[in-house]
Coordinates of C-alpha atoms in Angstrom, one line a residue:
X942 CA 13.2 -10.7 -29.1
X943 CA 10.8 -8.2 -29.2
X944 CA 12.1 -4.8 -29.4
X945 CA 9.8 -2.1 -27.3
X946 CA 10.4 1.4 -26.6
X947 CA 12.6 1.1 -23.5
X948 CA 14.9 -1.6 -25.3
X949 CA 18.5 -0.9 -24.4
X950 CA 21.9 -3.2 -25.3
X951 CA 22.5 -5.7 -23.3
X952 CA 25.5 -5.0 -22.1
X953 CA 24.0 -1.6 -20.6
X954 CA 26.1 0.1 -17.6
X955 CA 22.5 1.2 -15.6
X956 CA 23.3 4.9 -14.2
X957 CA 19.9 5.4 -12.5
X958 CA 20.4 6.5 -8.6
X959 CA 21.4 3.2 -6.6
X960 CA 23.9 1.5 -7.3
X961 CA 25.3 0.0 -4.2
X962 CA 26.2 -3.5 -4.2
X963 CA 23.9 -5.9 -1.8
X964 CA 24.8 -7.7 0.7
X965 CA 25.0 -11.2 1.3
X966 CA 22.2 -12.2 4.7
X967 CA 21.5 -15.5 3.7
X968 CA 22.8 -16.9 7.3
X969 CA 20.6 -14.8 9.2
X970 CA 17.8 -17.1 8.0
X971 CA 19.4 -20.5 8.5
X972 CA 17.6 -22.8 11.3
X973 CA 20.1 -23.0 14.5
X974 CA 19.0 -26.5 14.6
X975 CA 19.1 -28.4 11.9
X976 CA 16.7 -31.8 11.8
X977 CA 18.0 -35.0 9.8
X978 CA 15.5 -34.6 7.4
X979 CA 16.6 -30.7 6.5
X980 CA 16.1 -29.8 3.0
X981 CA 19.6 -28.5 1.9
X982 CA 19.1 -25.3 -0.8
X983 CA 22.8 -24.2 -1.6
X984 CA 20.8 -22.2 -4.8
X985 CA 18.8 -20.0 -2.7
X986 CA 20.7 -17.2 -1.5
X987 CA 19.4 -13.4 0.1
X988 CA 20.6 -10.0 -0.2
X989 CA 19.5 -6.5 1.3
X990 CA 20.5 -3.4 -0.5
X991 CA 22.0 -0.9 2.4
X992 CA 20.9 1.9 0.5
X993 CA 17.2 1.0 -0.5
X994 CA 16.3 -1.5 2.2
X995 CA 15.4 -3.5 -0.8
X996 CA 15.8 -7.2 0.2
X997 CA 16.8 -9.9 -2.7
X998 CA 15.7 -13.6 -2.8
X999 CA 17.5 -15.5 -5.4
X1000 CA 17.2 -18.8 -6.6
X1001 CA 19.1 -20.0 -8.9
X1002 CA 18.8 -24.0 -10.1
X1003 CA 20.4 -26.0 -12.9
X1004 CA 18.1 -25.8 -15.7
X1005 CA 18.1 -28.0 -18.8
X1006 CA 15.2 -26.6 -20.3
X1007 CA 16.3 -24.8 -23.4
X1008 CA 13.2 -23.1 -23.2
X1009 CA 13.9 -21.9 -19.9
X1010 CA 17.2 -21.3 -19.9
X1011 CA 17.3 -17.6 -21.0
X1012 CA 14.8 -16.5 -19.0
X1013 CA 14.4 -14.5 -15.5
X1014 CA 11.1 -15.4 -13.4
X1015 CA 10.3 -12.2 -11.6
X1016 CA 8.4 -11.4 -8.7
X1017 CA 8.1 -7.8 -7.0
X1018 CA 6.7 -7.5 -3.1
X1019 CA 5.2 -4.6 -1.3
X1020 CA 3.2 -5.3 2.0
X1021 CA 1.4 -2.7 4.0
X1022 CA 2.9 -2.3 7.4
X1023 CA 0.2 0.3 8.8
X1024 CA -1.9 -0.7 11.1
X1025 CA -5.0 -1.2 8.5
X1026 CA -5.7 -1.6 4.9
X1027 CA -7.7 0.5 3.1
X1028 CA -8.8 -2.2 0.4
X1029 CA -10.3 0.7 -2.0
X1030 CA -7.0 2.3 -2.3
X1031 CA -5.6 -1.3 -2.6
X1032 CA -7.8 -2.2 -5.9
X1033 CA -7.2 1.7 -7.2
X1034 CA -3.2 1.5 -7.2
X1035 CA -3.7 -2.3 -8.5
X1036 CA -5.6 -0.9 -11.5
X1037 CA -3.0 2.2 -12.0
X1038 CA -0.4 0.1 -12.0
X1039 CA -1.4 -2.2 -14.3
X1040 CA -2.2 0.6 -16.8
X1041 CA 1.2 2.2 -16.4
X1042 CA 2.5 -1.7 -17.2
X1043 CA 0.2 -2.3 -20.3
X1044 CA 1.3 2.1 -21.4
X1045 CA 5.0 0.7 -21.1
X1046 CA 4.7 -2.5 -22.8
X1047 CA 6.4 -4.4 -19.9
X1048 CA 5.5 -8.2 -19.7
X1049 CA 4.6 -7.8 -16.1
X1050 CA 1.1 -8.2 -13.9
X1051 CA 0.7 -6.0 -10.4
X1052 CA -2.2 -8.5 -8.3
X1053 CA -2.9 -8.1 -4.4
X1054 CA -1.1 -10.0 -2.0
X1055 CA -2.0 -11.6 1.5
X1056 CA 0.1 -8.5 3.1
X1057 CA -2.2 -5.5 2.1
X1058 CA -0.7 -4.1 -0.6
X1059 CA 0.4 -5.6 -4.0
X1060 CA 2.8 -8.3 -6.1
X1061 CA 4.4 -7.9 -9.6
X1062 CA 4.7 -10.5 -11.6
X1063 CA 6.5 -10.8 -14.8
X1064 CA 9.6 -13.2 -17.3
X1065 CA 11.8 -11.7 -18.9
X1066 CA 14.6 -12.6 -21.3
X1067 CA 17.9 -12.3 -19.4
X1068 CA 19.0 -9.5 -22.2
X1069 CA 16.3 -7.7 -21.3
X1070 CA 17.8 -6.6 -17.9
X1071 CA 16.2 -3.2 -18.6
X1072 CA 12.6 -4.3 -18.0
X1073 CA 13.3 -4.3 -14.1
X1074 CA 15.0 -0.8 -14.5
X1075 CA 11.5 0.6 -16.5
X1076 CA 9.2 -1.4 -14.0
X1077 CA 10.9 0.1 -10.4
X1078 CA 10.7 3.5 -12.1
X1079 CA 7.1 3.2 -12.5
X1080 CA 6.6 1.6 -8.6
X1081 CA 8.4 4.7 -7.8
X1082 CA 7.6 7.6 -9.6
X1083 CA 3.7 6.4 -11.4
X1084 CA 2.0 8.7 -13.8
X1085 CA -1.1 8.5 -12.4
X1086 CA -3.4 10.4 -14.3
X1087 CA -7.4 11.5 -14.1
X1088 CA -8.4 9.1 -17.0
X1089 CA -7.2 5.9 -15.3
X1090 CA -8.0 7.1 -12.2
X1091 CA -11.5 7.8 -12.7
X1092 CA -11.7 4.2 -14.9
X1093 CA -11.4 2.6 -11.7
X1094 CA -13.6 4.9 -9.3
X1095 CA -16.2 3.7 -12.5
X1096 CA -15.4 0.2 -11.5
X1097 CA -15.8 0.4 -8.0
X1098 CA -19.2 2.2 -8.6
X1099 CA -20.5 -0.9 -10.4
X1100 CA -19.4 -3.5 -8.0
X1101 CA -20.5 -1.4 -5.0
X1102 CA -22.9 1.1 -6.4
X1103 CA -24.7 2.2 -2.8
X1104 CA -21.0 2.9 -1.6
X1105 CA -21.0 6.4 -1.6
X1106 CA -17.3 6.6 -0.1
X1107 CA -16.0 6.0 -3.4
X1108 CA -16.9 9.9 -4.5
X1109 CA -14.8 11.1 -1.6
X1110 CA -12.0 9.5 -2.9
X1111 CA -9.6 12.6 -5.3
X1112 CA -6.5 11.6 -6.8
X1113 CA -4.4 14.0 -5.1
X1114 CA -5.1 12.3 -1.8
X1115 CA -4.8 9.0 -3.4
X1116 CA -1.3 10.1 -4.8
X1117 CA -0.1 11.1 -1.2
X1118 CA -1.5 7.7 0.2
X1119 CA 0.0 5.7 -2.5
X1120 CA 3.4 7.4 -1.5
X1121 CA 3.2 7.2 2.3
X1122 CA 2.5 3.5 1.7
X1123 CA 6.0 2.8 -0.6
X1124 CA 7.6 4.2 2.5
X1125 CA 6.5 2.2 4.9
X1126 CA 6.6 -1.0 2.5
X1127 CA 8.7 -4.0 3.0
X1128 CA 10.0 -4.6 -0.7
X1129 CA 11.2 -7.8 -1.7
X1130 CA 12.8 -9.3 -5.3
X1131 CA 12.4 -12.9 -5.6
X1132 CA 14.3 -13.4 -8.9
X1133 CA 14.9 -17.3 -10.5
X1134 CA 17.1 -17.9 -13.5
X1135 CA 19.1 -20.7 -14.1
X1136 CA 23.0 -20.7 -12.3
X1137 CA 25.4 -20.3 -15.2
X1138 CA 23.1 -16.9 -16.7
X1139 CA 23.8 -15.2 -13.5
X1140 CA 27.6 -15.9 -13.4
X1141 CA 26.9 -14.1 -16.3
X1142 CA 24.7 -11.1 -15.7
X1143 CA 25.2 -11.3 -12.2
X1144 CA 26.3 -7.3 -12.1
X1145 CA 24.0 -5.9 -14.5
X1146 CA 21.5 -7.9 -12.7
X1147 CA 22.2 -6.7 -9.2
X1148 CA 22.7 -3.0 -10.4
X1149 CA 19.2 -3.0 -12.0
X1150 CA 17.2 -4.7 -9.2
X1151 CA 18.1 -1.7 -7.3
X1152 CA 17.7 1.0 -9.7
X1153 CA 14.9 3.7 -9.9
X1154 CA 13.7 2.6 -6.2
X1155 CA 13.3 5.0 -2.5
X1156 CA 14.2 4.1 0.4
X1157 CA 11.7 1.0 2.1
X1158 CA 11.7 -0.3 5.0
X1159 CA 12.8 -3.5 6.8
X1160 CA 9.9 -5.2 9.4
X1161 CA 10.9 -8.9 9.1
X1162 CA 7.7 -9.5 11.0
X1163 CA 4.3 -10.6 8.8
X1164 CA 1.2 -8.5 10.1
X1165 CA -1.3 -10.6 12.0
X1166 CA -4.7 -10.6 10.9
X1167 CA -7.3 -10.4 13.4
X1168 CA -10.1 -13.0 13.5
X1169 CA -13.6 -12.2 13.9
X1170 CA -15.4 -15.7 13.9
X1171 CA -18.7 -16.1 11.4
X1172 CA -21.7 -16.0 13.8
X1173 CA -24.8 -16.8 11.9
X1174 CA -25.1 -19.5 8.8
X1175 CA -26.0 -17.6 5.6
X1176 CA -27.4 -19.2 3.0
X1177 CA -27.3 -18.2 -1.2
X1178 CA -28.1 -20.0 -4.3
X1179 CA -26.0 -20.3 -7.4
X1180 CA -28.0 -21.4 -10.2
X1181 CA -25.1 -23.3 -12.5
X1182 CA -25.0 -26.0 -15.4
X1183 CA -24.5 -28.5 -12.7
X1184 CA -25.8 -31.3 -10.4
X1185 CA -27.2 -30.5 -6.9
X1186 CA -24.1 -29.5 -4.5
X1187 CA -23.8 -27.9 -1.3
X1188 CA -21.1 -25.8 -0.8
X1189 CA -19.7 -24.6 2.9
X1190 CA -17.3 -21.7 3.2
X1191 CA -15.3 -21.7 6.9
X1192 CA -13.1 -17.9 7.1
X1193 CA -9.6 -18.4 9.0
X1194 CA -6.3 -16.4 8.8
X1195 CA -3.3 -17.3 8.0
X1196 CA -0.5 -15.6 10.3
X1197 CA 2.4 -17.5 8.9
X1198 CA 4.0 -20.7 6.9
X1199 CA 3.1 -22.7 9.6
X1200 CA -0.3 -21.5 9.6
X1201 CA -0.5 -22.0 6.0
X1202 CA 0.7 -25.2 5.8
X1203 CA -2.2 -26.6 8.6
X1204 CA -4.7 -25.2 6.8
X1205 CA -3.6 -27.0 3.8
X1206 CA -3.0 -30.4 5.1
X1207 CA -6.4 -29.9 7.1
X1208 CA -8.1 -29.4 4.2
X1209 CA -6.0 -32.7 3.0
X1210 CA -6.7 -34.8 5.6
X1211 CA -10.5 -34.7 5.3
X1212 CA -10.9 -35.2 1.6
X1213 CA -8.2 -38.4 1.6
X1214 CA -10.2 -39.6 5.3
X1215 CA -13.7 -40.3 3.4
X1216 CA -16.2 -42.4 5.4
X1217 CA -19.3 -43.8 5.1
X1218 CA -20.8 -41.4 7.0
X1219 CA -19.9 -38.5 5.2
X1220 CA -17.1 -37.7 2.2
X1221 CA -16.9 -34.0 0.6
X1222 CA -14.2 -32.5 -1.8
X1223 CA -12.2 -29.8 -0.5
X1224 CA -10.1 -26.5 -1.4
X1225 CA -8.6 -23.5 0.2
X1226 CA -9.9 -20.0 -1.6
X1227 CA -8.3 -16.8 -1.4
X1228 CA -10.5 -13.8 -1.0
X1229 CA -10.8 -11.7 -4.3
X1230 CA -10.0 -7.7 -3.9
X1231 CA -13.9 -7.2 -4.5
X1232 CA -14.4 -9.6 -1.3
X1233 CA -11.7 -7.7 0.6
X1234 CA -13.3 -4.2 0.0
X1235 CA -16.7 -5.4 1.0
X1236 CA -15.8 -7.3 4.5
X1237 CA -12.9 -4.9 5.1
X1238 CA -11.4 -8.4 6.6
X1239 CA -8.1 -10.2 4.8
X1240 CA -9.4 -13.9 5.5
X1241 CA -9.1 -17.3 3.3
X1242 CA -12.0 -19.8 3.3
X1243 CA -12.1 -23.7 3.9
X1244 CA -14.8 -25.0 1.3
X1245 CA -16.1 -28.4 1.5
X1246 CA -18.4 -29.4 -1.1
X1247 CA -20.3 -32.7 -1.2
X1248 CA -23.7 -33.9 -2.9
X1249 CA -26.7 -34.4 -0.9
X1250 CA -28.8 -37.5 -0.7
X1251 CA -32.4 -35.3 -1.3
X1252 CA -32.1 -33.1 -4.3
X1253 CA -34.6 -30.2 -3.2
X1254 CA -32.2 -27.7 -1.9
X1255 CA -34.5 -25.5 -0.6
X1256 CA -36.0 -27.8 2.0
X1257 CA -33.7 -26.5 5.1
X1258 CA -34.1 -29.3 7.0
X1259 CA -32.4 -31.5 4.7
X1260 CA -29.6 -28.4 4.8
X1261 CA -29.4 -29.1 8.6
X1262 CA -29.2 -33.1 8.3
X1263 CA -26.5 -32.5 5.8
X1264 CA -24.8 -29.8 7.9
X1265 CA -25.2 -32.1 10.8
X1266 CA -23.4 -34.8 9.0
X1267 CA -20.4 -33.0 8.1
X1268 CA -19.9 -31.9 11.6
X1269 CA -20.4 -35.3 13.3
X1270 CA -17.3 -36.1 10.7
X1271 CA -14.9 -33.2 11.4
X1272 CA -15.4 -34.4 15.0
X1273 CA -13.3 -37.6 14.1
X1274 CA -10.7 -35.7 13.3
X1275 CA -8.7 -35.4 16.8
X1276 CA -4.9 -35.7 18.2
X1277 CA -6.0 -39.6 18.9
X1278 CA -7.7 -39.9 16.1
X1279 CA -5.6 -43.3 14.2
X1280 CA -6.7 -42.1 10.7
X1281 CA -5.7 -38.6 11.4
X1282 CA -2.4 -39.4 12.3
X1283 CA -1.7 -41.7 9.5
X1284 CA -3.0 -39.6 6.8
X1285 CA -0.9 -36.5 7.9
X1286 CA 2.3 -38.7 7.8
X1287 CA 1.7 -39.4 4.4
X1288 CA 0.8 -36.0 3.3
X1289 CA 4.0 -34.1 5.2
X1290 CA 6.4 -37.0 3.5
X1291 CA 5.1 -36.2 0.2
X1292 CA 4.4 -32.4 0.5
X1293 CA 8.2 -32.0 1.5
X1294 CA 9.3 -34.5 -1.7
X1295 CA 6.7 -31.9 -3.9
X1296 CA 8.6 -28.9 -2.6
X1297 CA 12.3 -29.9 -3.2
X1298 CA 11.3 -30.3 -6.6
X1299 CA 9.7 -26.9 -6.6
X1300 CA 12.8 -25.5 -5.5
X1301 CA 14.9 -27.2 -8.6
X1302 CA 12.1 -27.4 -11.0
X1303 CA 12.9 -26.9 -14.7
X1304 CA 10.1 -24.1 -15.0
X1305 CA 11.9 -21.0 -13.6
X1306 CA 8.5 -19.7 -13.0
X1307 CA 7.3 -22.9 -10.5
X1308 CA 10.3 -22.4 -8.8
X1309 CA 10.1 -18.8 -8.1
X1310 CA 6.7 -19.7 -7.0
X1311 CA 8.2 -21.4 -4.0
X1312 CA 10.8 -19.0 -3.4
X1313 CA 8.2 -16.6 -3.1
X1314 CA 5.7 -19.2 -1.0
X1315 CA 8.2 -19.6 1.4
X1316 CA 10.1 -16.1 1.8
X1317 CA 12.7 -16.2 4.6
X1318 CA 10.8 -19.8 5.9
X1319 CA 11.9 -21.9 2.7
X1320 CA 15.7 -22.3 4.7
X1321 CA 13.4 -24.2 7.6
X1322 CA 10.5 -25.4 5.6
X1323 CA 11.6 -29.1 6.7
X1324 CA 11.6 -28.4 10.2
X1325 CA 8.4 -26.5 10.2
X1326 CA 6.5 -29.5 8.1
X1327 CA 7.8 -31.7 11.0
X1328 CA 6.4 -29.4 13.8
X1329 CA 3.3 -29.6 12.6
X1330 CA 1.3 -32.7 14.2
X1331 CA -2.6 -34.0 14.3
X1332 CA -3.5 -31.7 17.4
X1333 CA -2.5 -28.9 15.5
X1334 CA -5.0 -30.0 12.7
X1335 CA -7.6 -30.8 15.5
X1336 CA -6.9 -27.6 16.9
X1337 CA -7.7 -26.1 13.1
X1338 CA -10.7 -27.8 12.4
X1339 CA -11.9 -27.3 16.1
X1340 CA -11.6 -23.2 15.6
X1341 CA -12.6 -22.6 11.8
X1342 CA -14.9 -25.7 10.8
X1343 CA -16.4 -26.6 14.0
X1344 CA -17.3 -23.6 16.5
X1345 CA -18.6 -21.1 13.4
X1346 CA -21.7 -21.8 11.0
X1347 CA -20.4 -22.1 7.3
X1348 CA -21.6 -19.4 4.5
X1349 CA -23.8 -22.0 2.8
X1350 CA -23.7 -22.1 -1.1
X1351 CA -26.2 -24.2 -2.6
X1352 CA -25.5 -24.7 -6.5
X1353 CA -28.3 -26.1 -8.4
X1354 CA -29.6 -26.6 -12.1

């Protein structure tokens, strides 16, 4: 194991403040009605630390692996719970944080999250129980300094060099931000390492999740994004090593699971529903910090992509026939619809099989993935996969794909 400058023994008694045991909530999260298809998780268990507010989500599967089997998948939470995000100071404490991780030597990467503010994301060895102790001292108590700080003003400048805002920006108000924003943070472990290492660690474990941290708060409730529809089609090139392809982007938020979980098998059903008239590839793409600062908005985009009969791209009425096309075929896709319903059967039986496994999967990291996918929802996920029905995707496609123009990307050689 590699031996770095905060190494302690194992067998380490943590004396940082906090120390108070946390307590067991998992049955506040438990569905009061259970369906026959509920997805039993007796390894996935939640705790709240009454001193810190921090809340714990711990899953902990059998794991064979040998690989896998001394290690701890990690992942750290912080949203915003203000009223807005400023995006700038979003990317700034991002960057700072990162620098304090790489100054430390800690095996962990700070990344935004859908919730305005940021994620951790680390493994460590489960002798290396220290790690967590270093990394919640620097969450709490940074060294932010004018080097770093000024390293990603230079950043900004270059990405969005007619924003003169970013001059106005000083480190000592950036400082005070950064800590009215831990205070009013929801903070969340979500820890998986396999069940007989806990039994053994389980103390030392607890003691240094907790340790080094304030006081956080507890809002149980996600922020809603508000929705301002795309009103007029834009259009931009991307010149790549590839054949003709037209590319539309459709914004939409994402409030909850459930939300999340229509956009995906939306997105689903009209790539596996190809017709004659019209098949296209599809994904789901998260907005990038850069894209955040610049629309000020905290959206995820439906792309479709598909390949045009004509190959001049920049003849716009073969743009229109094309676009034309594609909305003729989201059109099919109604509560009726015989397809839709079928196809969304299949997808919910299988997504449900691909997230049991998920849950018990041998990687620790894939199944703190969907610990952290699902938060307090992964107790109901079942239940919410069956609530979800072909109005709900006609609804989808009706309010993001059909009623606003796409941003138009036209990739050519």
């Amino acid at each position: 194991m590699q031996t770095n400058a905060y190494y302690l023994p194992a067998n380490i008694t943590f004396s940082g403040k906090n120390n108070s045991a946390p307590v067991e909530t998992t049955a506040d999260y438990m569905p009061q009605i259970m369906s026959n298809d509920h997805l039993d998780l007796p390894n996935i268990r939640v705790f709240e630390y009454p001193d810190t507010k921090l809340q714990l989500f711990l899953n902990t599967p059998n794991v064979s692996n040998k690989d896998e089997k001394n290690k701890i998948a990690v992942k750290f939470y912080l949203s915003n719970n203000e009223q807005d995000t400023d995006y700038t100071n979003n990317f700034i404490a991002i960057y700072l944080i990162n620098k304090q991780l790489e100054m430390n030597n800690l095996n962990f990467k700070a990344e935004t999250n859908n919730n305005g503010f940021y994620t951790i994301n680390g493994v460590i060895d489960n002798t290396n129980l220290e790690a967590i102790q270093a990394l919640n001292k620097i969450i709490t108590e940074p060294c932010f300094n004018d080097k770093d700080f000024e390293e990603a003003k230079k950043i900004l400048h270059y990405v969005f060099p007619d924003n003169t805002n970013i001059n106005e920006i000083n480190l000592s108000h950036f400082k005070n931000d950064y800590k009215n924003m831990l205070k009013n943070a929801d903070a969340k472990y979500f820890i998986t390492l396999d069940r007989e290492q806990l039994n053994i660690n389980k103390k030392e474990l607890f003691n240094a999740l907790n340790s080094n941290l304030n006081e956080f708060t507890i809002s149980k409730k996600r922020n809603s994004t508000t929705f301002i529809p795309n009103t007029e089609m834009k259009i931009a090139h991307k010149i790549l090593n590839t054949e003709n392809m037209i590319h539309t982007q459709y914004p939409f938020v994402s409030n909850s699971v459930r939300d999340s979980l229509i956009a995906i098998f939306s997105s689903l059903v009209i790539m596996m529903s190809k017709s004659k008239l019209f098949s296209c590839d599809t994904e789901i793409m998260q907005q990038d910090v850069f894209d955040k600062i610049l629309s000020n908005n905290n959206y995820i985009y439906h792309q479709l992509s598909f390949k045009p009969k004509g190959k001049n791209l920049d003849n716009n009425d073969l743009i229109n026939t094309e676009l034309s096309k594609q909305q003729e075929f989201l059109k099919t896709f109604t509560a009726d619809d015989e397809v839709t319903n079928t196809v969304l059967d299949a997808i919910k039986k299988h997504y449900k099989e691909l997230i049991k496994e998920d849950f018990n999967n041998d990687s620790i990291i894939t199944a703190n993935e969907a610990l952290y996918n699902y938060d307090y929802d992964s107790f109901k996920i079942n239940e919410i996969i069956d609530s979800i029905n072909a109005k709900d995707i006609e609804t989808h496609i009706q309010t993001y794909l059909l009623v606003q123009p796409p941003i138009v990307l036209l990739e050519e050689k």
